[in-house]
Every structure is written in structure tokens, then in C-alpha cells.
Amino acid sequence: MNVKPISIAALVVVPFVLFIAAGLVYQSQTGTDIVTGEKTGLAANEVGEKEFESILKNEIVVSKQDFDSHKCSGEAKCISQLITKIVDGDTIHTSNYKIRLSLVDTPEKDEPGFEKATEFTAQMCPVGSHITIDQDDLQPYDQYDRLIAHVFCEGKSLNSALLYNGLAEISTEFCITSEFADKSWAQRYGCEIESEPVSEISDCDSSYPDFCIPVIPPDLDCGDISQKRFTVLQPDPHRFDGDKDGIGCE
């Protein structure tokens, strides 16, 4: 059998092609140029240094445009998570947390409205999608170690949507212990701040019931007012009733 000798060119070209192909695969997966070491693609344009490190660790990364961090308030956790389970209308499980919606209470299992509320949450925030979680500063966790939060799905408030559609009620007992009690949706559906009744403060002196004469100061004389012969009750601070017969400025 005749065997053709392998040319020197083939020995050089084949390994080089394999090297380049491997480099392209590495670059596409990690976003790093195999020659220069610079970050490219996703790593260079869509996420920051920490997120890039997460790619190498096979952790979940959310692009900046999907993370509504501007929706958050306060100093507690502001994070984006992948939904893994819808428990009911007001409880969601994510890749790292069990989430309980702040101030919102939907029907429990076997209660009227349970299925409808649960289905609504599942449609608005489906399993596999990402949500923005704004943890409640004043009530970060409940007794079951669930993270209490205001949740946004595609930029829309789930807490507000459940209330607006009549699928939930405000947990009024927590209004005084929640960061979100002053939100418009919380105020509208049960956390409104009750204003204390303001007593009417009159600038009219009660010694002159027929019409309004200001209280002292200033001190007035009969020549300072147009009214004549009007009822005067004691103590008559303006001294309109000189003869104390109950009639002023006669």
C-alpha cells in the first residue's frame, strides 16, 4: 500500500485551524478574546464586572435593561430573581428566596377567589421570568422567614395590580409597620392616613354673638366698627358695653 507523506504545511495548518476554532468557542461562551484577553460581546456591552464573573461561575445573570432597580426605594434588598414557583396570589418562590408580597393579602387555598388570584399572579409573573424585588425596610421578613417585598413584573407592580383587580385586600394591621404604606396603591385600598379632626378655631370673640368681632389684639372702640346696638356678653374685652346693660355701642 502506498502512503503519501504528510506535508509540512499540513502539519502547521491543521493545528492552527483547531486553535482558532477553539478560541472562537471560548470567546462566544465567556466573552473573552483568546489572544488579547479583553472582554467582548455580552461581557463587554451588557453586564458589568461582577455579572461577568457570574457568567464564568454559571450563575444567573440578568441584563441591565431587565433589572428595574430604579423602582426600588429605601435601603433594604433591591434584587432581580428568577421565578421558580407560584404558591398563591401573594406568595412567590424564586431561585434564592421565598417572597411574600408586602401589605397584600389574597385568599388562601379552599377560600373563594384563591384560584383566580393565583392564576392572575402566574399570568402576570410567569414561572421562568425575572422579577424586581424591593424588600420592605420596616418589615424585611415575616415569621415564616419569607422576604416581604414590593414586586415588579416587567416594570409593573404586582402588589398594586392584585388590589386594582379586586383579587386582594390590604393587610391593614401592617400599615404602620411597612415601608410601602404611603404608596398610592396602599393608601387607596386601606392604608390611608386618618387625619385627626381639627377643631374649628374662630377669630370671632364669643362676647359678641350677633356678628363677628375679632379677638384682642387689636383693641377696638365703637368708632372702629359700623355696628350699633348689638348684644354684648361678659367679659366684653373691647368694653363696648360701658354701662353694662348688655347692649354695645348705644
Short mmCIF file of C-alpha atoms in Angstrom, two decimals:
data_model
loop_
_atom_site.label_atom_id
_atom_site.label_comp_id
_atom_site.label_asym_id
_atom_site.label_seq_id
_atom_site.Cartn_x
_atom_site.Cartn_y
_atom_site.Cartn_z
CA MET A 1 0.00 0.00 0.00
CA ASN A 2 1.35 3.40 -0.93
CA VAL A 3 1.17 6.06 1.84
CA LYS A 4 1.65 9.64 0.80
CA PRO A 5 3.89 11.58 3.12
CA ILE A 6 2.19 14.33 5.18
CA SER A 7 3.40 17.68 4.05
CA ILE A 8 5.00 20.10 6.46
CA ALA A 9 2.32 22.67 5.52
CA ALA A 10 -0.46 20.33 6.67
CA LEU A 11 1.26 19.79 9.99
CA VAL A 12 1.29 23.55 10.53
CA VAL A 13 -2.15 24.50 9.15
CA VAL A 14 -4.33 21.87 10.85
CA PRO A 15 -3.30 22.66 14.47
CA PHE A 16 -3.63 26.38 13.73
CA VAL A 17 -7.21 25.94 12.44
CA LEU A 18 -8.13 23.88 15.50
CA PHE A 19 -6.63 26.57 17.76
CA ILE A 20 -8.68 29.32 16.10
CA ALA A 21 -11.89 27.26 16.28
CA ALA A 22 -11.34 26.58 19.97
CA GLY A 23 -10.70 30.26 20.52
CA LEU A 24 -13.98 31.24 18.89
CA VAL A 25 -15.92 28.80 21.08
CA TYR A 26 -14.19 30.11 24.21
CA GLN A 27 -14.86 33.70 23.18
CA SER A 28 -18.55 33.06 22.49
CA GLN A 29 -19.02 31.34 25.84
CA THR A 30 -17.03 33.63 28.11
CA GLY A 31 -16.91 36.90 26.19
CA THR A 32 -13.07 36.94 26.33
CA ASP A 33 -10.74 37.33 23.35
CA ILE A 34 -8.36 34.35 23.43
CA VAL A 35 -5.44 36.44 22.10
CA THR A 36 -5.81 39.80 23.87
CA GLY A 37 -7.73 38.66 26.95
CA GLU A 38 -10.20 41.55 26.53
CA LYS A 39 -13.89 41.09 27.39
CA THR A 40 -16.15 41.16 24.34
CA GLY A 41 -19.80 40.63 23.40
CA LEU A 42 -22.13 40.15 26.38
CA ALA A 43 -19.38 40.71 28.92
CA ALA A 44 -18.22 43.96 27.35
CA ASN A 45 -21.55 45.53 26.43
CA GLU A 46 -24.41 44.23 28.58
CA VAL A 47 -23.16 43.44 32.07
CA GLY A 48 -20.58 44.74 34.49
CA GLU A 49 -17.54 43.13 36.08
CA LYS A 50 -19.47 41.30 38.82
CA GLU A 51 -22.04 39.99 36.36
CA PHE A 52 -19.25 38.85 34.03
CA GLU A 53 -17.71 36.83 36.85
CA SER A 54 -21.14 35.27 37.38
CA ILE A 55 -21.14 34.03 33.79
CA LEU A 56 -17.93 32.14 34.41
CA LYS A 57 -19.48 30.63 37.55
CA ASN A 58 -22.63 29.56 35.63
CA GLU A 59 -24.80 31.80 37.82
CA ILE A 60 -27.97 33.50 36.58
CA VAL A 61 -27.31 36.89 35.02
CA VAL A 62 -29.97 39.47 34.24
CA SER A 63 -29.28 42.16 31.66
CA LYS A 64 -29.41 45.70 32.97
CA GLN A 65 -32.49 46.56 30.92
CA ASP A 66 -34.43 43.76 32.65
CA PHE A 67 -33.47 44.92 36.14
CA ASP A 68 -35.72 47.77 37.29
CA SER A 69 -33.50 48.90 40.16
CA HIS A 70 -34.90 52.42 39.78
CA LYS A 71 -38.22 51.04 41.02
CA CYS A 72 -36.76 50.37 44.46
CA SER A 73 -36.89 52.64 47.48
CA GLY A 74 -35.26 52.51 50.89
CA GLU A 75 -32.07 50.75 51.92
CA ALA A 76 -33.08 47.06 52.01
CA LYS A 77 -32.51 44.48 49.26
CA CYS A 78 -33.16 45.54 45.67
CA ILE A 79 -32.61 42.43 43.57
CA SER A 80 -33.70 40.62 40.44
CA GLN A 81 -34.67 36.96 40.72
CA LEU A 82 -35.90 34.11 38.52
CA ILE A 83 -39.37 32.85 39.44
CA THR A 84 -39.42 29.11 40.13
CA LYS A 85 -42.88 28.64 41.66
CA ILE A 86 -46.19 30.44 42.18
CA VAL A 87 -47.55 29.33 45.55
CA ASP A 88 -50.63 31.53 45.56
CA GLY A 89 -51.63 35.07 44.69
CA ASP A 90 -49.37 36.75 47.22
CA THR A 91 -46.51 34.25 47.59
CA ILE A 92 -43.77 33.53 45.05
CA HIS A 93 -40.68 31.36 45.16
CA THR A 94 -37.55 32.42 43.29
CA SER A 95 -34.15 30.90 42.73
CA ASN A 96 -32.97 32.16 46.13
CA TYR A 97 -35.95 33.41 48.13
CA LYS A 98 -39.50 32.80 49.26
CA ILE A 99 -41.29 36.08 48.59
CA ARG A 100 -44.41 37.37 50.35
CA LEU A 101 -45.99 40.49 48.88
CA SER A 102 -45.95 43.42 51.27
CA LEU A 103 -49.34 44.63 52.58
CA VAL A 104 -51.27 42.48 50.09
CA ASP A 105 -53.43 39.54 51.17
CA THR A 106 -55.03 37.15 48.66
CA PRO A 107 -57.37 34.23 49.50
CA GLU A 108 -55.83 31.07 50.94
CA LYS A 109 -56.37 27.63 49.46
CA ASP A 110 -60.01 26.45 49.69
CA GLU A 111 -61.13 30.07 50.11
CA PRO A 112 -63.22 31.81 47.41
CA GLY A 113 -61.01 33.64 44.95
CA PHE A 114 -57.88 31.55 45.59
CA GLU A 115 -57.62 30.08 42.09
CA LYS A 116 -58.39 33.37 40.36
CA ALA A 117 -55.77 35.31 42.33
CA THR A 118 -53.17 32.59 41.88
CA GLU A 119 -53.83 32.41 38.14
CA PHE A 120 -53.56 36.19 37.86
CA THR A 121 -50.15 36.22 39.54
CA ALA A 122 -48.99 33.30 37.37
CA GLN A 123 -50.00 35.14 34.20
CA MET A 124 -48.51 38.49 35.21
CA CYS A 125 -45.31 36.97 36.61
CA PRO A 126 -44.93 33.54 34.97
CA VAL A 127 -42.50 30.89 36.16
CA GLY A 128 -39.20 31.33 34.35
CA SER A 129 -39.44 35.12 34.15
CA HIS A 130 -37.44 37.62 36.16
CA ILE A 131 -38.91 39.96 38.76
CA THR A 132 -37.56 43.00 40.56
CA ILE A 133 -37.82 42.67 44.34
CA ASP A 134 -37.87 45.73 46.62
CA GLN A 135 -37.60 44.43 50.17
CA ASP A 136 -39.65 46.18 52.86
CA ASP A 137 -37.25 48.23 55.01
CA LEU A 138 -39.50 48.21 58.07
CA GLN A 139 -40.67 44.61 57.78
CA PRO A 140 -37.96 42.70 55.87
CA TYR A 141 -39.11 39.15 56.76
CA ASP A 142 -42.20 37.51 58.23
CA GLN A 143 -42.46 34.78 60.87
CA TYR A 144 -42.01 32.13 58.17
CA ASP A 145 -38.72 33.68 57.04
CA ARG A 146 -40.28 34.86 53.79
CA LEU A 147 -38.85 38.04 52.31
CA ILE A 148 -41.50 40.79 52.38
CA ALA A 149 -41.41 42.88 49.24
CA HIS A 150 -42.94 45.13 46.63
CA VAL A 151 -42.63 43.07 43.43
CA PHE A 152 -42.39 44.31 39.85
CA CYS A 153 -43.04 42.14 36.81
CA GLU A 154 -41.91 43.72 33.54
CA GLY A 155 -41.90 47.06 35.34
CA LYS A 156 -45.45 46.75 36.69
CA SER A 157 -46.35 46.47 40.37
CA LEU A 158 -47.86 43.09 41.23
CA ASN A 159 -49.00 44.39 44.62
CA SER A 160 -50.95 47.20 43.01
CA ALA A 161 -52.37 45.05 40.19
CA LEU A 162 -53.86 42.47 42.58
CA LEU A 163 -55.59 45.22 44.55
CA TYR A 164 -56.78 47.10 41.47
CA ASN A 165 -58.37 43.96 40.02
CA GLY A 166 -60.18 43.13 43.24
CA LEU A 167 -58.17 39.96 43.85
CA ALA A 168 -56.58 41.03 47.13
CA GLU A 169 -57.12 43.17 50.19
CA ILE A 170 -54.76 45.41 52.13
CA SER A 171 -53.41 43.88 55.34
CA THR A 172 -54.29 46.97 57.35
CA GLU A 173 -52.70 45.64 60.53
CA PHE A 174 -49.29 46.06 58.88
CA CYS A 175 -49.82 49.59 57.55
CA ILE A 176 -47.95 51.10 60.50
CA THR A 177 -45.01 48.71 60.10
CA SER A 178 -44.46 48.80 56.34
CA GLU A 179 -42.22 51.00 54.25
CA PHE A 180 -44.82 50.93 51.48
CA ALA A 181 -47.82 52.19 53.49
CA ASP A 182 -47.50 55.60 51.84
CA LYS A 183 -47.58 54.22 48.29
CA SER A 184 -50.61 55.34 46.30
CA TRP A 185 -51.95 51.77 45.95
CA ALA A 186 -51.64 51.17 49.69
CA GLN A 187 -53.30 54.48 50.55
CA ARG A 188 -56.12 53.92 48.08
CA TYR A 189 -57.03 50.44 49.28
CA GLY A 190 -56.77 50.72 53.06
CA CYS A 191 -53.64 52.33 54.44
CA GLU A 192 -54.89 55.88 54.17
CA ILE A 193 -53.61 58.09 56.96
CA GLU A 194 -56.51 59.15 59.11
CA SER A 195 -56.30 62.82 59.80
CA GLU A 196 -57.14 63.93 63.31
CA PRO A 197 -60.24 66.11 63.49
CA VAL A 198 -59.21 69.71 63.56
CA SER A 199 -61.15 71.83 65.99
CA GLU A 200 -62.57 74.94 64.47
CA ILE A 201 -60.64 77.90 65.68
CA SER A 202 -62.64 81.10 65.37
CA ASP A 203 -61.20 84.57 65.19
CA CYS A 204 -64.51 85.91 66.45
CA ASP A 205 -64.90 86.89 70.08
CA SER A 206 -67.72 84.99 71.83
CA SER A 207 -68.68 88.09 73.82
CA TYR A 208 -70.36 89.46 70.67
CA PRO A 209 -72.72 86.77 69.29
CA ASP A 210 -74.64 88.96 66.82
CA PHE A 211 -71.72 89.28 64.40
CA CYS A 212 -68.00 88.67 64.24
CA ILE A 213 -65.74 90.98 66.13
CA PRO A 214 -62.09 89.92 66.22
CA VAL A 215 -60.49 88.93 69.47
CA ILE A 216 -57.87 91.19 71.00
CA PRO A 217 -55.48 92.38 69.72
CA PRO A 218 -56.21 94.90 68.42
CA ASP A 219 -58.41 96.63 70.95
CA LEU A 220 -61.41 98.20 69.21
CA ASP A 221 -63.64 101.14 70.06
CA CYS A 222 -67.19 101.77 68.87
CA GLY A 223 -65.82 104.19 66.30
CA ASP A 224 -63.79 101.38 64.75
CA ILE A 225 -66.84 99.30 63.80
CA SER A 226 -70.00 100.01 61.83
CA GLN A 227 -72.43 98.03 64.02
CA LYS A 228 -74.54 99.75 66.66
CA ARG A 229 -76.73 98.46 69.45
CA PHE A 230 -75.69 94.80 69.48
CA THR A 231 -75.69 92.12 72.15
CA VAL A 232 -72.71 92.12 74.47
CA LEU A 233 -71.82 89.28 76.82
CA GLN A 234 -69.24 89.50 79.54
CA PRO A 235 -66.32 89.78 79.88
CA ASP A 236 -66.61 92.30 76.97
CA PRO A 237 -62.86 92.62 76.30
CA HIS A 238 -63.39 95.55 73.92
CA ARG A 239 -65.51 97.40 76.52
CA PHE A 240 -68.30 98.17 74.03
CA ASP A 241 -70.91 98.00 76.82
CA GLY A 242 -69.89 100.88 79.05
CA ASP A 243 -73.00 100.83 81.23
CA LYS A 244 -73.08 97.03 81.33
CA ASP A 245 -76.71 96.78 80.23
CA GLY A 246 -75.91 94.08 77.67
CA ILE A 247 -76.10 96.41 74.67
CA GLY A 248 -72.96 97.65 72.99
CA CYS A 249 -72.25 100.93 71.24
CA GLU A 250 -75.63 102.54 72.02
#
